[in-house]
PDB file of C-alpha atoms in Angstrom:
ATOM      1  CA  MET A   1      12.637  27.054 -44.986  1.00  0.00           C
ATOM      2  CA  ASN A   2      13.539  24.068 -47.403  1.00  0.00           C
ATOM      3  CA  HIS A   3      10.629  21.810 -48.016  1.00  0.00           C
ATOM      4  CA  GLN A   4      10.143  19.788 -51.159  1.00  0.00           C
ATOM      5  CA  ARG A   5       6.450  18.477 -52.256  1.00  0.00           C
ATOM      6  CA  ALA A   6       6.003  14.995 -53.884  1.00  0.00           C
ATOM      7  CA  ASN A   7       2.756  16.260 -55.521  1.00  0.00           C
ATOM      8  CA  ASP A   8       0.349  18.938 -54.742  1.00  0.00           C
ATOM      9  CA  MET A   9      -1.773  16.469 -52.536  1.00  0.00           C
ATOM     10  CA  THR A  10       0.971  15.475 -50.075  1.00  0.00           C
ATOM     11  CA  PRO A  11       2.265  17.797 -47.058  1.00  0.00           C
ATOM     12  CA  ALA A  12       5.739  19.491 -47.104  1.00  0.00           C
ATOM     13  CA  VAL A  13       8.773  17.211 -46.527  1.00  0.00           C
ATOM     14  CA  PRO A  14      11.309  18.668 -44.425  1.00  0.00           C
ATOM     15  CA  ALA A  15      14.799  18.476 -46.351  1.00  0.00           C
ATOM     16  CA  GLN A  16      16.172  16.147 -43.748  1.00  0.00           C
ATOM     17  CA  MET A  17      13.671  13.496 -44.550  1.00  0.00           C
ATOM     18  CA  VAL A  18      14.054  13.970 -48.309  1.00  0.00           C
ATOM     19  CA  SER A  19      17.648  13.398 -47.986  1.00  0.00           C
ATOM     20  CA  TYR A  20      17.301  10.558 -45.699  1.00  0.00           C
ATOM     21  CA  PHE A  21      14.799   8.838 -48.285  1.00  0.00           C
ATOM     22  CA  ASP A  22      17.263   9.398 -51.033  1.00  0.00           C
ATOM     23  CA  ALA A  23      19.891   7.655 -48.841  1.00  0.00           C
ATOM     24  CA  LEU A  24      17.739   4.723 -48.204  1.00  0.00           C
ATOM     25  CA  GLY A  25      17.236   4.552 -52.013  1.00  0.00           C
ATOM     26  CA  LEU A  26      20.646   4.788 -52.803  1.00  0.00           C
ATOM     27  CA  VAL A  27      21.638   2.135 -50.296  1.00  0.00           C
ATOM     28  CA  GLU A  28      19.374  -0.351 -52.039  1.00  0.00           C
ATOM     29  CA  ARG A  29      20.554   0.784 -55.687  1.00  0.00           C
ATOM     30  CA  LEU A  30      24.230   0.303 -54.366  1.00  0.00           C
ATOM     31  CA  HIS A  31      23.653  -3.191 -53.111  1.00  0.00           C
ATOM     32  CA  ARG A  32      21.875  -4.258 -56.648  1.00  0.00           C
ATOM     33  CA  LEU A  33      24.643  -2.695 -58.519  1.00  0.00           C
ATOM     34  CA  LEU A  34      27.187  -4.323 -56.390  1.00  0.00           C
ATOM     35  CA  LEU A  35      25.401  -7.608 -57.284  1.00  0.00           C
ATOM     36  CA  ASP A  36      25.420  -6.693 -61.191  1.00  0.00           C
ATOM     37  CA  LEU A  37      29.121  -5.736 -61.029  1.00  0.00           C
ATOM     38  CA  VAL A  38      29.861  -9.017 -59.515  1.00  0.00           C
ATOM     39  CA  LYS A  39      27.662 -11.051 -61.966  1.00  0.00           C
ATOM     40  CA  ASP A  40      29.222  -9.278 -65.030  1.00  0.00           C
ATOM     41  CA  GLU A  41      32.744 -10.056 -63.721  1.00  0.00           C
ATOM     42  CA  PHE A  42      31.996 -13.791 -63.254  1.00  0.00           C
ATOM     43  CA  GLU A  43      30.162 -13.991 -66.701  1.00  0.00           C
ATOM     44  CA  ARG A  44      33.568 -12.276 -68.226  1.00  0.00           C
ATOM     45  CA  LEU A  45      35.532 -14.923 -66.437  1.00  0.00           C
ATOM     46  CA  GLY A  46      33.037 -17.778 -67.204  1.00  0.00           C
ATOM     47  CA  LEU A  47      32.253 -18.645 -63.633  1.00  0.00           C
ATOM     48  CA  LEU A  48      28.714 -19.377 -64.098  1.00  0.00           C
ATOM     49  CA  GLU A  49      27.630 -21.802 -61.588  1.00  0.00           C
ATOM     50  CA  ILE A  50      27.216 -19.509 -58.585  1.00  0.00           C
ATOM     51  CA  ASN A  51      25.424 -16.401 -58.192  1.00  0.00           C
ATOM     52  CA  PRO A  52      26.602 -12.882 -56.832  1.00  0.00           C
ATOM     53  CA  VAL A  53      24.817 -13.504 -53.625  1.00  0.00           C
ATOM     54  CA  GLN A  54      26.569 -16.675 -53.146  1.00  0.00           C
ATOM     55  CA  ALA A  55      29.795 -15.307 -53.930  1.00  0.00           C
ATOM     56  CA  LEU A  56      29.696 -12.663 -51.534  1.00  0.00           C
ATOM     57  CA  LEU A  57      28.850 -15.048 -48.935  1.00  0.00           C
ATOM     58  CA  LEU A  58      32.394 -16.814 -49.945  1.00  0.00           C
ATOM     59  CA  PHE A  59      33.939 -13.425 -49.749  1.00  0.00           C
ATOM     60  CA  ASN A  60      32.570 -12.469 -46.111  1.00  0.00           C
ATOM     61  CA  ILE A  61      33.414 -16.024 -44.812  1.00  0.00           C
ATOM     62  CA  ALA A  62      37.058 -15.305 -45.646  1.00  0.00           C
ATOM     63  CA  GLU A  63      39.346 -17.439 -43.570  1.00  0.00           C
ATOM     64  CA  GLN A  64      37.044 -18.047 -40.729  1.00  0.00           C
ATOM     65  CA  GLU A  65      35.095 -21.295 -39.913  1.00  0.00           C
ATOM     66  CA  LEU A  66      31.521 -20.437 -39.026  1.00  0.00           C
ATOM     67  CA  THR A  67      27.984 -21.811 -38.658  1.00  0.00           C
ATOM     68  CA  ALA A  68      24.961 -20.546 -40.701  1.00  0.00           C
ATOM     69  CA  GLY A  69      23.627 -18.989 -37.395  1.00  0.00           C
ATOM     70  CA  GLU A  70      26.720 -16.917 -36.810  1.00  0.00           C
ATOM     71  CA  LEU A  71      26.870 -15.620 -40.438  1.00  0.00           C
ATOM     72  CA  LYS A  72      23.097 -14.410 -39.587  1.00  0.00           C
ATOM     73  CA  SER A  73      24.057 -13.092 -36.225  1.00  0.00           C
ATOM     74  CA  ARG A  74      26.897 -11.049 -37.881  1.00  0.00           C
ATOM     75  CA  GLY A  75      24.532  -9.465 -40.109  1.00  0.00           C
ATOM     76  CA  PHE A  76      25.950 -10.801 -43.276  1.00  0.00           C
ATOM     77  CA  TYR A  77      22.656 -12.702 -44.261  1.00  0.00           C
ATOM     78  CA  GLN A  78      18.915 -12.674 -43.413  1.00  0.00           C
ATOM     79  CA  GLY A  79      16.315 -15.413 -43.791  1.00  0.00           C
ATOM     80  CA  SER A  80      16.156 -18.952 -44.891  1.00  0.00           C
ATOM     81  CA  ASN A  81      17.980 -18.679 -48.132  1.00  0.00           C
ATOM     82  CA  VAL A  82      21.423 -18.538 -46.064  1.00  0.00           C
ATOM     83  CA  SER A  83      20.930 -22.321 -45.467  1.00  0.00           C
ATOM     84  CA  TYR A  84      19.931 -22.904 -49.328  1.00  0.00           C
ATOM     85  CA  ASN A  85      22.839 -21.092 -50.507  1.00  0.00           C
ATOM     86  CA  LEU A  86      25.332 -22.823 -47.920  1.00  0.00           C
ATOM     87  CA  LYS A  87      23.815 -26.147 -49.228  1.00  0.00           C
ATOM     88  CA  LYS A  88      24.417 -25.268 -52.836  1.00  0.00           C
ATOM     89  CA  LEU A  89      27.977 -24.001 -52.209  1.00  0.00           C
ATOM     90  CA  VAL A  90      28.812 -27.281 -50.203  1.00  0.00           C
ATOM     91  CA  ASP A  91      27.456 -29.118 -53.107  1.00  0.00           C
ATOM     92  CA  LEU A  92      29.453 -27.464 -55.656  1.00  0.00           C
ATOM     93  CA  ASN A  93      32.773 -27.950 -53.586  1.00  0.00           C
ATOM     94  CA  TYR A  94      33.087 -24.169 -52.639  1.00  0.00           C
ATOM     95  CA  LEU A  95      32.749 -24.977 -48.907  1.00  0.00           C
ATOM     96  CA  HIS A  96      33.932 -27.613 -46.558  1.00  0.00           C
ATOM     97  CA  HIS A  97      31.385 -28.448 -43.912  1.00  0.00           C
ATOM     98  CA  GLU A  98      31.399 -30.632 -40.753  1.00  0.00           C
ATOM     99  CA  ARG A  99      29.411 -31.183 -37.655  1.00  0.00           C
ATOM    100  CA  SER A 100      30.628 -29.210 -34.843  1.00  0.00           C
ATOM    101  CA  THR A 101      32.554 -31.393 -32.151  1.00  0.00           C
ATOM    102  CA  VAL A 102      30.722 -29.356 -29.271  1.00  0.00           C
ATOM    103  CA  ASP A 103      27.230 -29.118 -30.613  1.00  0.00           C
ATOM    104  CA  ARG A 104      26.350 -31.997 -32.968  1.00  0.00           C
ATOM    105  CA  ARG A 105      23.288 -29.976 -34.348  1.00  0.00           C
ATOM    106  CA  ALA A 106      25.629 -27.219 -35.972  1.00  0.00           C
ATOM    107  CA  VAL A 107      27.413 -27.516 -38.757  1.00  0.00           C
ATOM    108  CA  ARG A 108      30.623 -25.480 -39.237  1.00  0.00           C
ATOM    109  CA  ILE A 109      31.499 -24.330 -42.782  1.00  0.00           C
ATOM    110  CA  ARG A 110      34.951 -22.973 -44.332  1.00  0.00           C
ATOM    111  CA  LEU A 111      36.093 -22.114 -47.798  1.00  0.00           C
ATOM    112  CA  SER A 112      37.611 -24.801 -49.905  1.00  0.00           C
ATOM    113  CA  GLU A 113      40.474 -24.162 -52.046  1.00  0.00           C
ATOM    114  CA  LYS A 114      37.579 -23.351 -55.028  1.00  0.00           C
ATOM    115  CA  GLY A 115      35.862 -21.116 -52.474  1.00  0.00           C
ATOM    116  CA  ARG A 116      39.151 -19.233 -51.836  1.00  0.00           C
ATOM    117  CA  ARG A 117      39.708 -18.592 -55.522  1.00  0.00           C
ATOM    118  CA  VAL A 118      36.414 -17.090 -55.922  1.00  0.00           C
ATOM    119  CA  ARG A 119      37.253 -14.795 -52.687  1.00  0.00           C
ATOM    120  CA  GLU A 120      40.633 -13.936 -54.518  1.00  0.00           C
ATOM    121  CA  THR A 121      38.710 -12.898 -57.456  1.00  0.00           C
ATOM    122  CA  LEU A 122      36.335 -10.618 -55.607  1.00  0.00           C
ATOM    123  CA  GLN A 123      39.369  -9.145 -53.666  1.00  0.00           C
ATOM    124  CA  ARG A 124      40.746  -8.215 -57.035  1.00  0.00           C
ATOM    125  CA  LEU A 125      37.741  -6.923 -58.262  1.00  0.00           C
ATOM    126  CA  PHE A 126      37.047  -4.717 -55.082  1.00  0.00           C
ATOM    127  CA  ALA A 127      40.675  -3.489 -54.982  1.00  0.00           C
ATOM    128  CA  GLY A 128      40.247  -2.294 -58.581  1.00  0.00           C
ATOM    129  CA  HIS A 129      37.147  -0.439 -57.669  1.00  0.00           C
ATOM    130  CA  ALA A 130      38.663   1.117 -54.741  1.00  0.00           C
ATOM    131  CA  ASP A 131      41.834   2.300 -56.895  1.00  0.00           C
ATOM    132  CA  GLY A 132      39.477   3.459 -59.351  1.00  0.00           C
ATOM    133  CA  LEU A 133      37.428   5.558 -57.217  1.00  0.00           C
ATOM    134  CA  VAL A 134      40.524   7.301 -55.814  1.00  0.00           C
ATOM    135  CA  ALA A 135      42.463   7.507 -59.270  1.00  0.00           C
ATOM    136  CA  ARG A 136      39.206   9.083 -61.022  1.00  0.00           C
ATOM    137  CA  GLY A 137      38.611  11.482 -58.338  1.00  0.00           C
ATOM    138  CA  VAL A 138      35.306  10.023 -57.440  1.00  0.00           C
ATOM    139  CA  LEU A 139      36.389   9.998 -53.740  1.00  0.00           C
ATOM    140  CA  PRO A 140      39.657  11.191 -52.291  1.00  0.00           C
ATOM    141  CA  ARG A 141      41.528   8.605 -50.223  1.00  0.00           C
ATOM    142  CA  GLU A 142      40.471  10.196 -47.113  1.00  0.00           C
ATOM    143  CA  GLY A 143      36.901  10.406 -48.408  1.00  0.00           C
ATOM    144  CA  MET A 144      36.665   6.570 -48.495  1.00  0.00           C
ATOM    145  CA  ASP A 145      37.396   6.471 -44.633  1.00  0.00           C
ATOM    146  CA  ASP A 146      34.798   9.300 -44.048  1.00  0.00           C
ATOM    147  CA  LEU A 147      32.209   7.274 -46.193  1.00  0.00           C
ATOM    148  CA  THR A 148      32.953   4.229 -44.374  1.00  0.00           C
ATOM    149  CA  LEU A 149      32.900   5.779 -40.785  1.00  0.00           C
ATOM    150  CA  MET A 150      29.322   7.338 -41.697  1.00  0.00           C
ATOM    151  CA  LEU A 151      27.997   3.987 -42.940  1.00  0.00           C
ATOM    152  CA  ARG A 152      29.142   2.438 -39.690  1.00  0.00           C
ATOM    153  CA  ARG A 153      27.263   4.934 -37.845  1.00  0.00           C
ATOM    154  CA  VAL A 154      24.076   4.198 -39.691  1.00  0.00           C
ATOM    155  CA  GLU A 155      24.560   0.476 -39.290  1.00  0.00           C
ATOM    156  CA  ARG A 156      24.977   0.918 -35.552  1.00  0.00           C
ATOM    157  CA  TYR A 157      21.930   3.169 -35.238  1.00  0.00           C
ATOM    158  CA  TRP A 158      19.695   0.778 -37.194  1.00  0.00           C
ATOM    159  CA  SER A 159      21.044  -2.056 -34.909  1.00  0.00           C
ATOM    160  CA  GLU A 160      20.238  -0.167 -32.050  1.00  0.00           C
ATOM    161  CA  GLN A 161      16.587   0.565 -33.184  1.00  0.00           C
ATOM    162  CA  ILE A 162      16.179  -3.215 -33.780  1.00  0.00           C
ATOM    163  CA  ARG A 163      17.845  -4.060 -30.388  1.00  0.00           C
ATOM    164  CA  TYR A 164      15.859  -1.605 -28.427  1.00  0.00           C
ATOM    165  CA  ILE A 165      12.480  -1.066 -29.911  1.00  0.00           C
ATOM    166  CA  TYR A 166      11.505  -4.919 -30.507  1.00  0.00           C
TER     167      TYR A 166
END
């Protein structure tokens, strides 16, 4: 039986739980590392007026025209800082915004040319990462597909937990 003790005062934890806790910590660390990678790339390029979270927001908007609510409902961003970041990106001319003709309360946003340049920078950076993972043998090509599939399953499971528990 494979059990691990955090210290002598805690009960044994099944290996499955230890792995799950490790995975949760890894997801958090990977997200922070991603933000650091974007920050470092932007510093190298002298792109200092937006932060990595704002850059990823631009990346995820892509060629779509969306509202802040749609961004949140698609799971890209949570909380009130979405509105703050969108306003900042509009003020810095990375996004165009206009009132919806259907619902005058809603503001639709899309990338400006400046926003598209940031997105292209991130696309190049991420393509280099994907190529590097395969070239260095960190993941085989099909391993990337398997990893993505497993992460999508976790995402679906967590989403179902939110939908059906609350």
